[in-house]
Amino acid sequence: QVQLVESGGGLVQPGGSLRLSCTASSPILSIRSMGWYRQAPGKERELVAGITDDGRTNYPDSMKERFTISRGSATNPVYLQMNNLQPEDTAVYYCNIAAVIGGRFFRLWGQGTLVTVSS
């Protein structure tokens, strides 16, 4: 199936910003929804931001003032802008895409990109 690869993570100081990208190995033409999730060691995976194919967004309260999800293209479908990062934002961040491919419904996940916020 289509592979997703996240990029844009790395080491950043508190208060800094990062922009995460999600690249698909082939164009995804029938996307139903997309999202970014994160998981820190010892914690459950949690939603960071979600967006539907008509542009409606949702954010948990702790993210909505600092994080922005946006749609891209068929090969780079979704981005996440993260501002004023804090140490508690340290986690592996994953993109997720729900799509119809070849007449079947798929939930696609990347392998994650590590974001480390530390001084």
PDB file of C-alpha atoms in Angstrom:
ATOM      1  CA  GLN A   1       0.000   0.000   0.000  1.00  0.00           C
ATOM      2  CA  VAL A   2       0.935   3.669  -0.047  1.00  0.00           C
ATOM      3  CA  GLN A   3       3.714   4.562   2.371  1.00  0.00           C
ATOM      4  CA  LEU A   4       3.822   7.752   4.424  1.00  0.00           C
ATOM      5  CA  VAL A   5       7.019   9.391   5.625  1.00  0.00           C
ATOM      6  CA  GLU A   6       7.099  12.217   8.144  1.00  0.00           C
ATOM      7  CA  SER A   7       9.842  14.810   8.146  1.00  0.00           C
ATOM      8  CA  GLY A   8      10.730  18.038   9.905  1.00  0.00           C
ATOM      9  CA  GLY A   9      11.384  16.777  13.404  1.00  0.00           C
ATOM     10  CA  GLY A  10      14.537  17.365  15.354  1.00  0.00           C
ATOM     11  CA  LEU A  11      15.977  19.120  18.364  1.00  0.00           C
ATOM     12  CA  VAL A  12      14.572  22.544  19.174  1.00  0.00           C
ATOM     13  CA  GLN A  13      14.866  24.872  22.162  1.00  0.00           C
ATOM     14  CA  PRO A  14      11.830  25.801  24.263  1.00  0.00           C
ATOM     15  CA  GLY A  15       9.879  28.526  22.520  1.00  0.00           C
ATOM     16  CA  GLY A  16      11.045  27.414  19.102  1.00  0.00           C
ATOM     17  CA  SER A  17       9.029  26.291  16.095  1.00  0.00           C
ATOM     18  CA  LEU A  18       8.976  23.362  13.702  1.00  0.00           C
ATOM     19  CA  ARG A  19       6.977  22.488  10.620  1.00  0.00           C
ATOM     20  CA  LEU A  20       6.269  18.811  10.042  1.00  0.00           C
ATOM     21  CA  SER A  21       5.546  17.376   6.600  1.00  0.00           C
ATOM     22  CA  CYS A  22       4.004  14.099   5.472  1.00  0.00           C
ATOM     23  CA  THR A  23       5.053  12.659   2.104  1.00  0.00           C
ATOM     24  CA  ALA A  24       3.194   9.853   0.323  1.00  0.00           C
ATOM     25  CA  SER A  25       5.000   7.334  -1.889  1.00  0.00           C
ATOM     26  CA  SER A  26       2.284   7.771  -4.511  1.00  0.00           C
ATOM     27  CA  PRO A  27      -0.500  10.343  -4.907  1.00  0.00           C
ATOM     28  CA  ILE A  28      -3.509   9.930  -2.646  1.00  0.00           C
ATOM     29  CA  LEU A  29      -6.542  11.168  -4.563  1.00  0.00           C
ATOM     30  CA  SER A  30      -9.474  10.217  -2.328  1.00  0.00           C
ATOM     31  CA  ILE A  31      -8.664  11.409   1.178  1.00  0.00           C
ATOM     32  CA  ARG A  32     -11.432  11.341   3.775  1.00  0.00           C
ATOM     33  CA  SER A  33      -9.559  12.829   6.721  1.00  0.00           C
ATOM     34  CA  MET A  34      -6.045  13.456   7.999  1.00  0.00           C
ATOM     35  CA  GLY A  35      -4.411  13.996  11.327  1.00  0.00           C
ATOM     36  CA  TRP A  36      -1.276  14.300  13.379  1.00  0.00           C
ATOM     37  CA  TYR A  37      -0.725  12.219  16.503  1.00  0.00           C
ATOM     38  CA  ARG A  38       2.097  11.993  18.982  1.00  0.00           C
ATOM     39  CA  GLN A  39       3.367   9.483  21.491  1.00  0.00           C
ATOM     40  CA  ALA A  40       5.861  10.026  24.284  1.00  0.00           C
ATOM     41  CA  PRO A  41       7.548   7.154  26.154  1.00  0.00           C
ATOM     42  CA  GLY A  42       5.208   5.698  28.745  1.00  0.00           C
ATOM     43  CA  LYS A  43       2.189   7.569  27.393  1.00  0.00           C
ATOM     44  CA  GLU A  44      -0.686   6.752  25.088  1.00  0.00           C
ATOM     45  CA  ARG A  45      -0.768   8.042  21.544  1.00  0.00           C
ATOM     46  CA  GLU A  46      -2.833  11.218  21.427  1.00  0.00           C
ATOM     47  CA  LEU A  47      -4.392  13.392  18.774  1.00  0.00           C
ATOM     48  CA  VAL A  48      -2.567  16.627  18.025  1.00  0.00           C
ATOM     49  CA  ALA A  49      -4.721  17.947  15.193  1.00  0.00           C
ATOM     50  CA  GLY A  50      -7.205  16.680  12.642  1.00  0.00           C
ATOM     51  CA  ILE A  51      -8.604  17.941   9.352  1.00  0.00           C
ATOM     52  CA  THR A  52     -11.310  16.693   6.992  1.00  0.00           C
ATOM     53  CA  ASP A  53     -11.157  16.757   3.209  1.00  0.00           C
ATOM     54  CA  ASP A  54     -13.356  19.865   3.177  1.00  0.00           C
ATOM     55  CA  GLY A  55     -11.001  21.742   5.492  1.00  0.00           C
ATOM     56  CA  ARG A  56     -12.679  21.446   8.888  1.00  0.00           C
ATOM     57  CA  THR A  57     -10.139  21.234  11.697  1.00  0.00           C
ATOM     58  CA  ASN A  58     -10.124  20.124  15.292  1.00  0.00           C
ATOM     59  CA  TYR A  59      -7.534  20.438  18.055  1.00  0.00           C
ATOM     60  CA  PRO A  60      -7.291  19.411  21.689  1.00  0.00           C
ATOM     61  CA  ASP A  61      -7.371  22.387  24.029  1.00  0.00           C
ATOM     62  CA  SER A  62      -3.660  22.131  24.803  1.00  0.00           C
ATOM     63  CA  MET A  63      -2.663  22.363  21.132  1.00  0.00           C
ATOM     64  CA  LYS A  64      -5.088  24.708  19.425  1.00  0.00           C
ATOM     65  CA  GLU A  65      -3.328  27.928  20.426  1.00  0.00           C
ATOM     66  CA  ARG A  66       0.085  26.767  19.201  1.00  0.00           C
ATOM     67  CA  PHE A  67      -0.394  24.117  16.503  1.00  0.00           C
ATOM     68  CA  THR A  68      -1.906  24.493  13.035  1.00  0.00           C
ATOM     69  CA  ILE A  69      -2.761  21.673  10.649  1.00  0.00           C
ATOM     70  CA  SER A  70      -3.086  22.380   6.939  1.00  0.00           C
ATOM     71  CA  ARG A  71      -3.739  20.504   3.721  1.00  0.00           C
ATOM     72  CA  GLY A  72      -1.140  20.193   0.999  1.00  0.00           C
ATOM     73  CA  SER A  73      -1.083  18.180  -2.223  1.00  0.00           C
ATOM     74  CA  ALA A  74      -1.767  14.593  -3.273  1.00  0.00           C
ATOM     75  CA  THR A  75       1.878  13.659  -2.619  1.00  0.00           C
ATOM     76  CA  ASN A  76       2.418  15.921   0.406  1.00  0.00           C
ATOM     77  CA  PRO A  77      -1.083  15.812   1.878  1.00  0.00           C
ATOM     78  CA  VAL A  78      -0.746  17.371   5.309  1.00  0.00           C
ATOM     79  CA  TYR A  79       1.464  19.688   7.349  1.00  0.00           C
ATOM     80  CA  LEU A  80       1.703  20.611  11.002  1.00  0.00           C
ATOM     81  CA  GLN A  81       3.053  23.978  12.114  1.00  0.00           C
ATOM     82  CA  MET A  82       4.151  23.920  15.745  1.00  0.00           C
ATOM     83  CA  ASN A  83       4.959  27.143  17.596  1.00  0.00           C
ATOM     84  CA  ASN A  84       6.145  27.942  21.120  1.00  0.00           C
ATOM     85  CA  LEU A  85       7.255  24.373  21.682  1.00  0.00           C
ATOM     86  CA  GLN A  86       7.727  23.206  25.256  1.00  0.00           C
ATOM     87  CA  PRO A  87       9.576  20.238  26.769  1.00  0.00           C
ATOM     88  CA  GLU A  88       6.297  18.389  27.294  1.00  0.00           C
ATOM     89  CA  ASP A  89       5.816  18.421  23.510  1.00  0.00           C
ATOM     90  CA  THR A  90       8.729  15.989  23.170  1.00  0.00           C
ATOM     91  CA  ALA A  91       7.380  12.904  21.401  1.00  0.00           C
ATOM     92  CA  VAL A  92       7.348  10.934  18.191  1.00  0.00           C
ATOM     93  CA  TYR A  93       4.883  12.587  15.820  1.00  0.00           C
ATOM     94  CA  TYR A  94       2.911  10.551  13.296  1.00  0.00           C
ATOM     95  CA  CYS A  95       0.778  11.531  10.332  1.00  0.00           C
ATOM     96  CA  ASN A  96      -2.413   9.599   9.670  1.00  0.00           C
ATOM     97  CA  ILE A  97      -4.521   9.564   6.516  1.00  0.00           C
ATOM     98  CA  ALA A  98      -7.870   7.886   5.974  1.00  0.00           C
ATOM     99  CA  ALA A  99      -8.394   7.323   2.262  1.00  0.00           C
ATOM    100  CA  VAL A 100     -10.003   5.164  -0.396  1.00  0.00           C
ATOM    101  CA  ILE A 101      -7.343   3.513  -2.554  1.00  0.00           C
ATOM    102  CA  GLY A 102      -8.231   1.037  -5.290  1.00  0.00           C
ATOM    103  CA  GLY A 103     -11.823   0.926  -4.073  1.00  0.00           C
ATOM    104  CA  ARG A 104     -10.873  -0.007  -0.504  1.00  0.00           C
ATOM    105  CA  PHE A 105     -10.694   2.060   2.666  1.00  0.00           C
ATOM    106  CA  PHE A 106      -7.306   2.433   4.358  1.00  0.00           C
ATOM    107  CA  ARG A 107      -5.979   4.102   7.460  1.00  0.00           C
ATOM    108  CA  LEU A 108      -2.359   4.959   6.716  1.00  0.00           C
ATOM    109  CA  TRP A 109       0.350   5.717   9.263  1.00  0.00           C
ATOM    110  CA  GLY A 110       3.904   6.884   8.895  1.00  0.00           C
ATOM    111  CA  GLN A 111       6.788   5.639  11.010  1.00  0.00           C
ATOM    112  CA  GLY A 112       7.032   8.906  12.903  1.00  0.00           C
ATOM    113  CA  THR A 113       9.472  11.755  13.307  1.00  0.00           C
ATOM    114  CA  LEU A 114      11.041  12.574  16.659  1.00  0.00           C
ATOM    115  CA  VAL A 115      10.600  16.043  18.119  1.00  0.00           C
ATOM    116  CA  THR A 116      12.813  16.850  21.093  1.00  0.00           C
ATOM    117  CA  VAL A 117      12.321  20.135  22.940  1.00  0.00           C
ATOM    118  CA  SER A 118      15.195  20.858  25.294  1.00  0.00           C
ATOM    119  CA  SER A 119      17.540  23.642  26.290  1.00  0.00           C
TER     120      SER A 119
END
